[in-house]
Amino acid sequence: MSLFDHREFVEHEQISYFHDPVSGLKSIIAIHDTTLGPALGGCRLWPYASDEEALTDVLRLSRGMTYKAAIAGLNLGGGKSVIIAKPGDKGEALFRAFGRCVAALGGRYITAEDVNTTVDDMEFIHQETDEVVGLRTEQGGSGDPSPFTAWGAFQGLKAALVRVFGTPDLQGRRVAVQGVGHVGQHLARMIRDEGAHVTATDVDSERLAQAKEIVPDLEIVKPEEIYDVKADVFAPCALGASINEKTVPRLRCRIVAGSANNQLATTECGTELGRKNILYAPDYAINAGGLINVAYELEGYERSRAERHVGRIYDIMTRIFNYAQEQSIPTWLAADRLAEARITALRGLRPRHLPEHARPVRVRRPFPLGSNERPSFL
Ligand code: NAD
């Protein structure tokens, strides 16, 4: 089959295959769209069963990054890379070889951490190229992105609460959190700190025990039971596709708002949520906090600027909900259209000439409402 006929090939600009016989590196870098700026996206290391499987993953993920950067108001395009290897194959030679591949793209692609890659791996890549973010704070980097992702998701959740209940107040509400890993734990604590009850689940008992230390009155249910919990908000913070044909009929919430990537098994499931009167906060918009944070490394990292931008996820989400309502379309489609509108408009116009709906969101007010306090995750 031709690459150009691949089902995940959607007007990608560039797909590069790399092999380094010395380190054994086999990697694919996909650049989906660079209209808004260089393509930024993480490097995933995974023992793919075939090159075809790796290609499918990198094409799908790189396109998603274009939308995430666009809706977040970043001047970045979308790209992603995969290394076909087992976690046990990791080492300096592999990542330095990969760094040379990134350098060969001449600044069109900037890499970062993703599944099975860490800040240490980024340091190896950094020895070969400057086109890498997600470095240690001591190296001018931004450190762990998870608290920022959680903070952004918290802002998006608040915007959803306002839309559904007319108030961002969490006092007395119940939130069901699926997955209390890096992001889920922070999010659970932020929600609890504002007076909501949190029900959580995880397949990893150690993670649950950690979460219980952070949120002592956490109510725990079995992984399969989380969909049946009667709650105001269901927050998917584990793996993708948790909103699917089997789970949508079981949900007993008014809002779906969480950090997981690719939450909808199909877009039809997102539309079905709307039919059930459940407000869906589109995943790539609500979980953009980590990307926003890391993007600030490119201009000399300043935590306060990154925090302010992550806080805008409240406004971004509000705009998506407004647009969905005006156009009578599902929220997942509203997010796609707003992201596409910004890209399309910027292909030929300078930002100040953009129509209102294509402009990046500006901060209208800090959040929590009326407060200039530093975010509670600090
Ligand atoms: P993580 O691996 O630290 O946490 C995920 C947790 O989900 C783990 O504790 C895992 O045991 C649990 N889990 C897996 N399958 C489960 C299931 N079926 N039921 C219940 N729990 C299950 O990952 P993370 O960094 O916290 O990210 C969580 C999600 O958010 C992922 O989808 C990730 O892609 C997405 N995301 C994360 C960031 C970030 O900054 N870390 C940024 C954007 C998006």
Short mmCIF file of N, CA and C in Angstrom, two decimals, residues 16 23-24 53 61 72 97 103 165 176 189 209 212 221 264 288 297 299 304 317 332 362:
data_model
loop_
_atom_site.label_atom_id
_atom_site.label_comp_id
_atom_site.label_asym_id
_atom_site.label_seq_id
_atom_site.Cartn_x
_atom_site.Cartn_y
_atom_site.Cartn_z
N SER A 16 9.78 10.70 7.91
CA SER A 16 11.18 10.31 7.72
C SER A 16 11.47 9.02 8.49
N SER A 23 23.94 1.69 16.72
CA SER A 23 23.13 1.61 17.96
C SER A 23 21.91 0.71 17.79
N GLY A 24 21.57 0.40 16.55
CA GLY A 24 20.37 -0.41 16.29
C GLY A 24 19.11 0.43 16.22
N GLU A 53 2.66 -0.98 12.17
CA GLU A 53 2.02 -0.57 13.43
C GLU A 53 2.66 0.74 13.95
N LEU A 61 -0.65 10.14 16.03
CA LEU A 61 -0.22 11.01 17.13
C LEU A 61 0.25 12.37 16.64
N ALA A 72 -4.42 25.41 21.68
CA ALA A 72 -3.80 26.00 22.86
C ALA A 72 -3.23 27.38 22.58
N ALA A 97 21.95 8.71 18.81
CA ALA A 97 21.68 8.46 17.38
C ALA A 97 20.35 9.12 17.00
N ALA A 103 18.30 16.37 14.58
CA ALA A 103 19.12 17.48 14.08
C ALA A 103 19.07 17.53 12.55
N PHE A 165 -23.61 23.74 35.52
CA PHE A 165 -24.28 24.06 36.79
C PHE A 165 -24.35 25.57 37.07
N ALA A 176 -15.48 11.33 39.67
CA ALA A 176 -14.94 9.97 39.56
C ALA A 176 -13.68 10.02 38.69
N ARG A 189 -6.24 15.66 44.02
CA ARG A 189 -5.99 16.53 45.18
C ARG A 189 -6.58 17.93 44.98
N ALA A 209 -2.59 3.41 46.65
CA ALA A 209 -2.12 3.67 48.01
C ALA A 209 -1.50 5.07 48.10
N LYS A 212 -4.22 7.62 48.10
CA LYS A 212 -4.94 7.61 49.38
C LYS A 212 -4.17 8.44 50.43
N VAL A 221 -12.95 2.38 44.09
CA VAL A 221 -13.79 1.32 43.50
C VAL A 221 -12.92 0.49 42.55
N LEU A 264 -12.05 9.30 23.23
CA LEU A 264 -13.18 8.76 22.47
C LEU A 264 -12.71 7.62 21.57
N ALA A 288 -3.85 20.07 27.37
CA ALA A 288 -2.73 20.75 26.69
C ALA A 288 -1.73 21.40 27.66
N GLU A 297 9.94 26.38 27.16
CA GLU A 297 11.39 26.16 27.19
C GLU A 297 12.06 26.76 25.95
N GLU A 299 11.64 29.55 24.56
CA GLU A 299 11.98 30.98 24.63
C GLU A 299 12.64 31.33 25.96
N SER A 304 6.31 31.35 35.56
CA SER A 304 5.11 32.16 35.75
C SER A 304 4.38 32.38 34.42
N MET A 317 -11.66 26.36 26.82
CA MET A 317 -12.76 25.43 26.94
C MET A 317 -14.10 26.15 26.82
N TRP A 332 -16.59 17.92 20.50
CA TRP A 332 -15.35 17.43 19.87
C TRP A 332 -15.18 18.07 18.50
N ARG A 362 -6.92 34.96 24.59
CA ARG A 362 -6.11 35.81 25.48
C ARG A 362 -6.67 35.66 26.90
#
